[in-house]
Coordinates of C-alpha atoms and ligand atoms in Angstrom, one line a residue:
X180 CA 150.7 -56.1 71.9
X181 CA 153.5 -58.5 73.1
X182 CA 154.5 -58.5 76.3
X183 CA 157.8 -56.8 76.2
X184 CA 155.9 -53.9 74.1
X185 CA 153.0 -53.8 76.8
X186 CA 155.8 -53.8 79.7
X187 CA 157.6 -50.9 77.5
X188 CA 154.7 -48.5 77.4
X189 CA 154.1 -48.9 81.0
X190 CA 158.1 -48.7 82.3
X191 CA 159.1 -45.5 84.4
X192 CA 162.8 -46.3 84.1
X193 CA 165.2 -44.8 81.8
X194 CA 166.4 -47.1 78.3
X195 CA 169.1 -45.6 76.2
X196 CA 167.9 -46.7 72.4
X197 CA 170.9 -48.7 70.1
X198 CA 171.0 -46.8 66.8
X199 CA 171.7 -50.2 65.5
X200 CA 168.2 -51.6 66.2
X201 CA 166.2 -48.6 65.4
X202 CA 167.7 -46.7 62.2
X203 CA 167.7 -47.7 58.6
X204 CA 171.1 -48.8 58.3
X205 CA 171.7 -48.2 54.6
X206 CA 171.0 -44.1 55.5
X207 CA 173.6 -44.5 58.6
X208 CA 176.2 -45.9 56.0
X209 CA 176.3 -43.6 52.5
X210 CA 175.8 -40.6 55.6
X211 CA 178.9 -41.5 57.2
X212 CA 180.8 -42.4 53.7
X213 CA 180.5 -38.7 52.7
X214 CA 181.6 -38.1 56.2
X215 CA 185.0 -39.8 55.8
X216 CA 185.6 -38.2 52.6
X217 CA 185.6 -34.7 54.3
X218 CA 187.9 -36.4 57.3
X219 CA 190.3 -37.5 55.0
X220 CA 190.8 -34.3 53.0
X221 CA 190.5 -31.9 55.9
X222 CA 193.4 -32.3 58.6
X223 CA 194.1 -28.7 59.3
X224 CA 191.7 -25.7 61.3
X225 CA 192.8 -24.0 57.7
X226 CA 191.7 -26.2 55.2
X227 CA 188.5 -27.2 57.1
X228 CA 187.2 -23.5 57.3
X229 CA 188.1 -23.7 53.0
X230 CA 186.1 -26.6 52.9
X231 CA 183.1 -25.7 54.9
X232 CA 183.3 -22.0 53.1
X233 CA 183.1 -24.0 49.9
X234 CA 180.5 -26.1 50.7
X235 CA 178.6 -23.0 52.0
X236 CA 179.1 -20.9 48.5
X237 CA 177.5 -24.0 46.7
X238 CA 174.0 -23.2 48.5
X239 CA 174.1 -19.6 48.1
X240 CA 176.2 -18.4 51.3
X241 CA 178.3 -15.2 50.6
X242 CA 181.0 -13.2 52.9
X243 CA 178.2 -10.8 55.5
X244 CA 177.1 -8.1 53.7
X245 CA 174.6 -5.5 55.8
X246 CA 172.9 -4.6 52.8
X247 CA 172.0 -7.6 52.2
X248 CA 170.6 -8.9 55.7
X249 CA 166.9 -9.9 55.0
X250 CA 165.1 -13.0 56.2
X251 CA 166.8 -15.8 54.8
X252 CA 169.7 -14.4 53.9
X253 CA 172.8 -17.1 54.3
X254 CA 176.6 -15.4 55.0
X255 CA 179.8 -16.3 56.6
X256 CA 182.3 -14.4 58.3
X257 CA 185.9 -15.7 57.5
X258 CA 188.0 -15.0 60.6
X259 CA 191.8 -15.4 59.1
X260 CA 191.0 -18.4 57.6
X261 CA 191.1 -20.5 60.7
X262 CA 187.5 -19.8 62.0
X263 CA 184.3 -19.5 60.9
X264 CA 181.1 -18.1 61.6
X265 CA 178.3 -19.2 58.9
X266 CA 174.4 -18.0 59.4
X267 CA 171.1 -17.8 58.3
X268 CA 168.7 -15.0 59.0
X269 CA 165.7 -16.7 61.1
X270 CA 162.1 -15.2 60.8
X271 CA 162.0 -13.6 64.1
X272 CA 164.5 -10.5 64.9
X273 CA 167.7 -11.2 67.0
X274 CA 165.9 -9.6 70.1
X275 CA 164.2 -13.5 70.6
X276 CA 167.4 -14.7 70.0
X277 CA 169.8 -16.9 67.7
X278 CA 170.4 -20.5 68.0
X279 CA 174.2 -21.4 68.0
X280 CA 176.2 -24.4 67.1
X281 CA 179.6 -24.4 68.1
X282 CA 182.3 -26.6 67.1
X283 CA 186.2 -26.4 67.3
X284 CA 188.2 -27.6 63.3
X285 CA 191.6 -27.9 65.2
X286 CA 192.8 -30.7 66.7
X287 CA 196.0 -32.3 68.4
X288 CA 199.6 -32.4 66.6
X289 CA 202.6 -31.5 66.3
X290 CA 203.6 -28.4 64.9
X291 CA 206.6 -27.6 63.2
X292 CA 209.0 -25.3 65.4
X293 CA 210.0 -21.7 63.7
X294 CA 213.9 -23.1 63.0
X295 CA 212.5 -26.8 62.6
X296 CA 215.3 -28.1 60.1
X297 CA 218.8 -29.7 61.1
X298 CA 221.4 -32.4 60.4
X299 CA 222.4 -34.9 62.6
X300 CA 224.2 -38.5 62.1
X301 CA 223.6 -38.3 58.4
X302 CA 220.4 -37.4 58.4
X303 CA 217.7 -34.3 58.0
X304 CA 215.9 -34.2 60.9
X305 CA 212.4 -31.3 61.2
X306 CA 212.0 -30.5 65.3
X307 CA 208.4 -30.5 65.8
X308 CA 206.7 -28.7 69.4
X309 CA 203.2 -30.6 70.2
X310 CA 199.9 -28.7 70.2
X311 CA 197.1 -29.7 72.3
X312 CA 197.0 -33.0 74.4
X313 CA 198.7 -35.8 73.1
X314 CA 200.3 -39.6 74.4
X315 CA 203.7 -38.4 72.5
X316 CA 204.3 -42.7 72.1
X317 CA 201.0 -43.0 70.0
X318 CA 203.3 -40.3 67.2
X319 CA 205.9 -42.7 66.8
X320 CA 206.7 -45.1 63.9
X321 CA 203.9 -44.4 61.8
X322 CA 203.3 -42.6 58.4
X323 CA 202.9 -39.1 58.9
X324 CA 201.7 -36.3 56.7
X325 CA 202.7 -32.3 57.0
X326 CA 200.1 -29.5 55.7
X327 CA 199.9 -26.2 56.1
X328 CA 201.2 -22.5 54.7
X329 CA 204.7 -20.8 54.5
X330 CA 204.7 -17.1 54.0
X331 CA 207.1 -15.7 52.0
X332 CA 209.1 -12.1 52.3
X333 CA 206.6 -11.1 49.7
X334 CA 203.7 -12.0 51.8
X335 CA 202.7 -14.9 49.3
X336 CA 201.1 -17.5 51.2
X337 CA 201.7 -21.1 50.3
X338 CA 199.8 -24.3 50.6
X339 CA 201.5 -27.3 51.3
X340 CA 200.4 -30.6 51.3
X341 CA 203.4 -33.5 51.8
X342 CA 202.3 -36.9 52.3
X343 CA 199.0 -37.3 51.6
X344 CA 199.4 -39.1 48.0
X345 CA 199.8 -42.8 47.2
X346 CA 202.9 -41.6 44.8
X347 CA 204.0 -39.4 47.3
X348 CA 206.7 -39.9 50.4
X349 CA 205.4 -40.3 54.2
X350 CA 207.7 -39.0 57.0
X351 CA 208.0 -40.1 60.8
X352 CA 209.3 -40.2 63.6
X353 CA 210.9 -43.2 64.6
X354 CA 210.3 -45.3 67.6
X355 CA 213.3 -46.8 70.0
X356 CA 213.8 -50.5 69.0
X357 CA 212.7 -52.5 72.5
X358 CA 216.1 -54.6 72.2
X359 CA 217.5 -50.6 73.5
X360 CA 214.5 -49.5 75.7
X361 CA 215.5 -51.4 78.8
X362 CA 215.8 -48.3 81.0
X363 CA 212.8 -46.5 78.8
X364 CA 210.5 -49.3 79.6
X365 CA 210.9 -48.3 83.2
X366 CA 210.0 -44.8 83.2
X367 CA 206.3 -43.1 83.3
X368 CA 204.2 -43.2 80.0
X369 CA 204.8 -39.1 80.0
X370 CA 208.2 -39.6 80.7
X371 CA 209.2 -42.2 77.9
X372 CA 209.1 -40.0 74.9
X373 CA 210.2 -36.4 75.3
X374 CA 208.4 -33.6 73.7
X375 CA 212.1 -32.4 72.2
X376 CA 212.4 -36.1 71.1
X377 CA 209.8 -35.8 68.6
X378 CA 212.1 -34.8 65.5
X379 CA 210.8 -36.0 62.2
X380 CA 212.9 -38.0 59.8
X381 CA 213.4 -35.8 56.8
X382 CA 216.1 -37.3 54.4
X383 CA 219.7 -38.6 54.0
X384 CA 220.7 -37.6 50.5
X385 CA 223.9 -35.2 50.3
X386 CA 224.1 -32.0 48.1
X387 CA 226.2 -32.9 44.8
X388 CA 228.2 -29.2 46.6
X389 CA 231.1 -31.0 48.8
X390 CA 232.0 -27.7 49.8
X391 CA 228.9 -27.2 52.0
X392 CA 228.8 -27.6 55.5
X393 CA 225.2 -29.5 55.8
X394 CA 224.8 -31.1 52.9
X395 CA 221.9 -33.1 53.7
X396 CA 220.3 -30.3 55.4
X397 CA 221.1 -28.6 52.0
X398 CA 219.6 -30.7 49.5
X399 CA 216.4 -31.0 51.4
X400 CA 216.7 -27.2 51.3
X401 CA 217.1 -27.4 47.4
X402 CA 214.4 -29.5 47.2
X403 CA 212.0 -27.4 48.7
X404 CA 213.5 -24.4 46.9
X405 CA 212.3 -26.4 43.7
X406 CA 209.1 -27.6 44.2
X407 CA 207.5 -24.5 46.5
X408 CA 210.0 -21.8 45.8
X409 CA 211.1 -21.1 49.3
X410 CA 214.0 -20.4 51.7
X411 CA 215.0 -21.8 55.1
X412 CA 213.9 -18.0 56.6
X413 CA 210.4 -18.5 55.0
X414 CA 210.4 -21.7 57.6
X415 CA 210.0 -18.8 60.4
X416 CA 206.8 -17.5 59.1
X417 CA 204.8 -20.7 58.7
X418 CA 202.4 -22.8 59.9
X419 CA 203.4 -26.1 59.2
X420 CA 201.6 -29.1 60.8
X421 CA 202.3 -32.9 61.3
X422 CA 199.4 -34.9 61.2
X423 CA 198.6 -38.7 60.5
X424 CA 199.0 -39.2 56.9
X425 CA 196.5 -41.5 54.9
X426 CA 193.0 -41.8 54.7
X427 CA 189.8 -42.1 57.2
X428 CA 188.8 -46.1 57.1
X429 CA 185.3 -47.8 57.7
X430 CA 186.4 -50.1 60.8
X431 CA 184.9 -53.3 61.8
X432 CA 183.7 -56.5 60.4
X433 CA 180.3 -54.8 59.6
X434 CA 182.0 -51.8 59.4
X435 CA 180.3 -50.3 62.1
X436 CA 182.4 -47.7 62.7
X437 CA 184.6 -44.7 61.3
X438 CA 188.2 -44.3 62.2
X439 CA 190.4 -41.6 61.3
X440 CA 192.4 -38.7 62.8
X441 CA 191.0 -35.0 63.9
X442 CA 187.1 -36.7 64.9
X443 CA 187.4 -34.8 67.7
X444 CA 185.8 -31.8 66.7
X445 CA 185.9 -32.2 62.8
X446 CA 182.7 -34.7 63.5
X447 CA 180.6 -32.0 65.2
X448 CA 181.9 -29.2 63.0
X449 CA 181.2 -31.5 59.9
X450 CA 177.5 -32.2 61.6
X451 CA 176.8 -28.6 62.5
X452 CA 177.5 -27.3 59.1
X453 CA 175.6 -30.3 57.0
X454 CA 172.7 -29.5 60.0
X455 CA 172.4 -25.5 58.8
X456 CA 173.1 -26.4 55.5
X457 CA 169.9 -28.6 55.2
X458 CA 167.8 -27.0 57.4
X459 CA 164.2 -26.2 56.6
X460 CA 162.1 -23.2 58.3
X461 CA 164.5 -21.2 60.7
X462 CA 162.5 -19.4 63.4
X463 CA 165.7 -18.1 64.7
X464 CA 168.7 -17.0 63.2
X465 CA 171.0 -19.7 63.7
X466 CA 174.7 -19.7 63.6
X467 CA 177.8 -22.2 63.5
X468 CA 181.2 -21.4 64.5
X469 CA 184.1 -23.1 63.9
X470 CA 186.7 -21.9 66.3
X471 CA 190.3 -22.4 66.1
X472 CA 192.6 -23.1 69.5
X473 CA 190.6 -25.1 71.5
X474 CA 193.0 -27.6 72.3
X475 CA 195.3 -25.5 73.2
X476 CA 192.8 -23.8 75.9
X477 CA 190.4 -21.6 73.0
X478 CA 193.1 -18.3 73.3
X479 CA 194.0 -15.8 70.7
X480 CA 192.2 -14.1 67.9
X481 CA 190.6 -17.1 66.3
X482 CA 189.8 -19.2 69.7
X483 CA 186.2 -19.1 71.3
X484 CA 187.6 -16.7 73.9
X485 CA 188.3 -14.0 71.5
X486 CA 185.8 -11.3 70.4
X487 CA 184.9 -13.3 67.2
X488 CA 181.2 -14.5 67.9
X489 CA 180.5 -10.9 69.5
X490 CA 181.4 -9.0 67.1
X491 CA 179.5 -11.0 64.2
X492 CA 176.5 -10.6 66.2
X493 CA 176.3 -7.1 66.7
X494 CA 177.1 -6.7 62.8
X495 CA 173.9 -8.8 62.6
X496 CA 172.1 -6.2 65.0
X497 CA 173.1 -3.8 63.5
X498 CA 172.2 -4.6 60.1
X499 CA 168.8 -5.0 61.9
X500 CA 168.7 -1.5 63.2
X501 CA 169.4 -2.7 66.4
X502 CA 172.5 -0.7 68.7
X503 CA 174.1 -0.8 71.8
X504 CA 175.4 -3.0 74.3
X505 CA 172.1 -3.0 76.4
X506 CA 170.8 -4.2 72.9
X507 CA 173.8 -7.2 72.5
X508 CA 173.3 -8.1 75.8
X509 CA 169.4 -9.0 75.7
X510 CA 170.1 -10.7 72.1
X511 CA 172.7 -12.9 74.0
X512 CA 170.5 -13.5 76.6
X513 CA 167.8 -14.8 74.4
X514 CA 169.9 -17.0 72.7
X515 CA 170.5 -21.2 73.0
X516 CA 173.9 -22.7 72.3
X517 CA 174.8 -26.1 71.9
X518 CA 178.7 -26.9 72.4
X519 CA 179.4 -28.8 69.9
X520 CA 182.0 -31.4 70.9
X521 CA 183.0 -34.8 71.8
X522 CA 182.9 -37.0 74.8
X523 CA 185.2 -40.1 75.5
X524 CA 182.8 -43.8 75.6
X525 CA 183.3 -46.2 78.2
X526 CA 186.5 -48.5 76.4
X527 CA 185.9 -52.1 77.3
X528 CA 189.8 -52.2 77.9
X529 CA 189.3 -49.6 80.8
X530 CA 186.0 -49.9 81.9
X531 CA 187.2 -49.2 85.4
X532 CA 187.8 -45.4 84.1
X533 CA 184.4 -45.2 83.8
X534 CA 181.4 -44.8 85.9
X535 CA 179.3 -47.7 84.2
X536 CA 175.8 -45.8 84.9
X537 CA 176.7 -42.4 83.9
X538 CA 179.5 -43.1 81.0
X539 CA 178.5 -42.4 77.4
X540 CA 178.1 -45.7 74.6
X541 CA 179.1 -45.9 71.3
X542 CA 175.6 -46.6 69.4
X543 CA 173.4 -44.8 72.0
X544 CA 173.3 -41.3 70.1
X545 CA 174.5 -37.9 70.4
X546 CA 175.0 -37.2 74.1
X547 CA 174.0 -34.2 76.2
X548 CA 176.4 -33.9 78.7
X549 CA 175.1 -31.1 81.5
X550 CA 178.6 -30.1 82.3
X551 CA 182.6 -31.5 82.1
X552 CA 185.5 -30.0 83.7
X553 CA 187.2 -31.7 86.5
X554 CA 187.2 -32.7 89.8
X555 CA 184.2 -30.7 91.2
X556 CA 183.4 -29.6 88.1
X557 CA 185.7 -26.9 88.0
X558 CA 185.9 -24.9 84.6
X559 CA 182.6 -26.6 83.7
X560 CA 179.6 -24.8 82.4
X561 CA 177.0 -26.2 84.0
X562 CA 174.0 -26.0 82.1
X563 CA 170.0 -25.4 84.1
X564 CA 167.5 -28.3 84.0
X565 CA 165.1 -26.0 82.7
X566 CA 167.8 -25.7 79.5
X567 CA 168.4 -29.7 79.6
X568 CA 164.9 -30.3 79.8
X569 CA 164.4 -27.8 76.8
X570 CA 166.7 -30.1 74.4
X571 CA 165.8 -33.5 76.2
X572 CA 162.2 -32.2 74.6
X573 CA 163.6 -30.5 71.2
X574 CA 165.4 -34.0 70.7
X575 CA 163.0 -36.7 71.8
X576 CA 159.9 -34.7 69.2
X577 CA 162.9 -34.7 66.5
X578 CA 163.2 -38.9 67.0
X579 CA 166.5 -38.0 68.1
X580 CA 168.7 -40.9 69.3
X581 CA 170.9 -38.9 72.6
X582 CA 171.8 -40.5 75.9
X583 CA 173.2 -38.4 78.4
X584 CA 176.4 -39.1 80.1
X585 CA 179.8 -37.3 81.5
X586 CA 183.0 -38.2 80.3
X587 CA 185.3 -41.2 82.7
X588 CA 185.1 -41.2 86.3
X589 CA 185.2 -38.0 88.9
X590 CA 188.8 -38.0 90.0
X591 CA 190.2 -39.5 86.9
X592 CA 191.0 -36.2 85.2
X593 CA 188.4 -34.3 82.6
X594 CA 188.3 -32.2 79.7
X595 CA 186.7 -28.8 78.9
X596 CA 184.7 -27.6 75.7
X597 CA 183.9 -23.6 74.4
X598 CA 180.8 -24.3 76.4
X599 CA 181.9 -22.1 79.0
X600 CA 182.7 -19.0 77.0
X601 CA 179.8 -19.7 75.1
X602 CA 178.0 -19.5 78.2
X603 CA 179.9 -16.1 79.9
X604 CA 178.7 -13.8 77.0
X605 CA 175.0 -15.0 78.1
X606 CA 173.8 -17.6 75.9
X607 CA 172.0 -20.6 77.2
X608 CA 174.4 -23.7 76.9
X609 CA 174.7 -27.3 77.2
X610 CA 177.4 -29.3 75.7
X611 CA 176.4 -32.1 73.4
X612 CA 178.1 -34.2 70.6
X613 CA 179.3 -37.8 69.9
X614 CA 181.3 -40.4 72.0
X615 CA 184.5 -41.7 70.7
X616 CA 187.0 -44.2 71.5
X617 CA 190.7 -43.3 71.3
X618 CA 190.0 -39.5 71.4
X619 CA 193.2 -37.7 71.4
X620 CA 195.1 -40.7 69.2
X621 CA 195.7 -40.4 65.5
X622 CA 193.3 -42.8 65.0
X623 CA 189.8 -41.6 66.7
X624 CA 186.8 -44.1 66.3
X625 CA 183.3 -42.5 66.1
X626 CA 180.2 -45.1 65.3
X627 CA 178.4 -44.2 62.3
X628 CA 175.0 -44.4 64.0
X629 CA 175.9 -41.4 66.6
X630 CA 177.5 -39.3 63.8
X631 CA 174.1 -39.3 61.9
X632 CA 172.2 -38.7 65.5
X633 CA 174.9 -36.3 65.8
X634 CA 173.5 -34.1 62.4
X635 CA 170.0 -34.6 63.7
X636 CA 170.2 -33.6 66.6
X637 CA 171.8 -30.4 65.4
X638 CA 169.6 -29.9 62.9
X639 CA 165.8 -30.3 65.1
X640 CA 167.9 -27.8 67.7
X641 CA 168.2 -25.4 64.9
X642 CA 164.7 -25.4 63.3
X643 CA 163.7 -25.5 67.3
X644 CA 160.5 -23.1 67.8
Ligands
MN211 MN1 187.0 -31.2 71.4
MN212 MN1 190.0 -32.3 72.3

């Protein structure tokens, strides 16, 4: 035994590992290739809940059925489209509990506003309102991508995807040139680029009509009209969102790392539906949900503080012969969460945001991160020691790579997670996912080491006893 080995096996002080140095790198690398692919395809909450209900179907999933609830039995419940609940029946009843993944698919934007489209200095102009927190500068002057649906008077819904192709148009929004920002440069960062500022350039071509009024406006209009068959009214009922167009990238000499927009929480989603979709032996019923609206503080009918998860679960119970709210509120009790989300790593550019001994590391592993929130930890769940200790356990027998950490420094600000309503309906929660630089940006960079520790993390909590 060297030395260093010898010292190892007798050290009482805490080492984070380097996935780096301990996993086999060719694994780490074809994992996260299939992980960009889903990244670059999936840029909505809508067409990631199609692609994990696809990916579902493939291994034998099928919309909940109670007639068919039996051990083993795989289902989804599709809520609108925008959230998902997917599960597989464990071997023990839902009275010891399930085990729950949860995730958010949506992520920051900008969204197009109900009357979006106008004309101004001979141009066609879409006026976007931002969803979720976002540096409005980092949205300026670069190729961006719209997707989403337009429902027509007829109720037909319609895909759109505009941007995305090599043979296709980008739009954007364009930045002021510097030789004109003299008084712009002066102001604060959230005061430089106005949320009504953020109007995306659409098109400059006139109607052949010289009668009309807008005649840009109108041939945009007409182009529309041809290629998706809609109306300026059908603009109202739509969701139409700007994103980053383009694809997600390796990034890095040794390509260490994967950068692309919507990480944050498409990498935890993508990791807790690959985890229950390769899982062996499920003691517990286990669950993922994919909830729509966290960004925008988890509201509504497809957000984490809706009625979503409850509901699902007493079908479950019920297709078990189990009833009433006595009943739900045992099986809640019983039951182990992990929040699913990201956390920000300490950025050597701003390593004085960061408290060096606490602040998660790119390369160290999935983190469990007790509670966030801000300031004194307000709207934080703050999860037991006897519930870390329980994972810190389910993740070092799984060879789990996890460090813990909390995101930046106390007073610098903060950032929730679901974890909290996770935790209010009873379950047993503790926030966990990967670190990433740049959250927020178009451009978030997750390592590829974590994103793997991320999916194993998920899956040992899972097949947990
Ligand atoms: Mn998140
Ligand atoms: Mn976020």
């Amino acid at each position: 035994m060297s030395k260093k080995e010898d010292n190892k096996q007798n050290q009482h002080y805490y080492e984070k590992k380097n996935g780096w140095e301990e996993m086999d790198r060719k694994t780490v690398m074809s994992h996260a290739a299939a992980y960009k692919e889903f990244l670059s395809l999936c840029k909505t909450e809508r067409e990631s809940v199609d692609y994990f209900i696809q990916q579902a179907e493939q291994v034998g999933f099928a919309p909940f059925k109670a007639e068919d609830y039996r051990k083993g039995y795989k289902f989804y419940f599709n809520n609108r489209g925008k959230s998902l609940i997917m599960g597989v029946v464990g071997e023990e009843s839902l009275l010891s509990g399930f085990s729950l993944l949860g995730a958010h698919v949506d992520a920051p934007r900008l969204d197009l506003k109900a009357q979006p489209l106008y004309e101004d200095d001979g141009m066609a102009l879409l006026k976007t309102h931002y969803y979720g927190g976002i540096k409005k500068y980092q949205w300026l002057s670069i190729p961006l991508a719209i997707h989403g649906v337009i429902v027509l008077e007829s109720g037909e819904a319609k895909r759109i995807v505009l941007g995305e192709a090599d043979d296709e148009p980008v739009f954007t929004i364009a930045d002021l040139l510097p030789h004109l920002a003299k008084d712009q440069m002066l102001k604060p960062m959230n005061k430089a680029v106005e949320g009504e500022g953020l109007n995306v350039l659409l098109g400059a071509i006139p109607c052949e009509d010289k009668e009309e009024e807008s005649r840009i406006k109108s041939n945009v209009m007409n182009l529309l009209h041809a290629r998706f068959g809609i109306k300026e009214e059908d603009l109202i009922s739509a969701e139409l969102e700007v994103v980053p167009s383009g694809r997600a990238r390796d990034v890095g000499l040794d390509e260490a790392f994967i950068g692309g927009y919507g990480q944050d929480d498409r990498i935890c989603a993508y990791a807790a539906a690959e985890a229950l979709l390769t899982a062996g032996e499920l003691k517990h019923s286990s669950l993922v949900l994919l909830s729509d609206k966290e960004e925008i503080g988890s509201n509504g009918n497809t957000g984490a503080q809706g009625r979503f998860l409850e509901y699902s679960v007493a079908m479950m119970a019920q297709a078990e012969g189990l009833h009433g709210l006595s009943v739900m509120g045992s099986i809640m009790d019983r039951s182990k969460a992990l929040s699913a989300d990201v956390s920000a790593a300490v950025d050597p550019n701003y390593k004085n945001l960061f408290d060096k001994y606490n602040a998660p590391e790119l390369g160290k592993g999935i983190l469990l991160t007790k509670y966030t929130g801000s300031g004194g930890k307000y709207e934080a769940n703050d999860a037991s020691a006897e519930y870390m200790g329980e994972i810190r356990r389910i993740f070092n027998a799984g060879g789990v790579i996890w460090q813990a950490g909390e995101l930046g420094k106390i007073d610098q600000g903060g950032g929730g997670t679901i974890a909290m309503y996770l935790a209010q309906l009873g379950i047993e929660t503790v926030d966990s996912g990967p670190a990433l630089l740049g959250m927020h940006s178009p451009f978030e960079i997750a390592d590829k080491t974590d994103i793997y520790n991320t999916y194993l993390g998920y899956k040992v909590f899972l097949e947990r006893s």
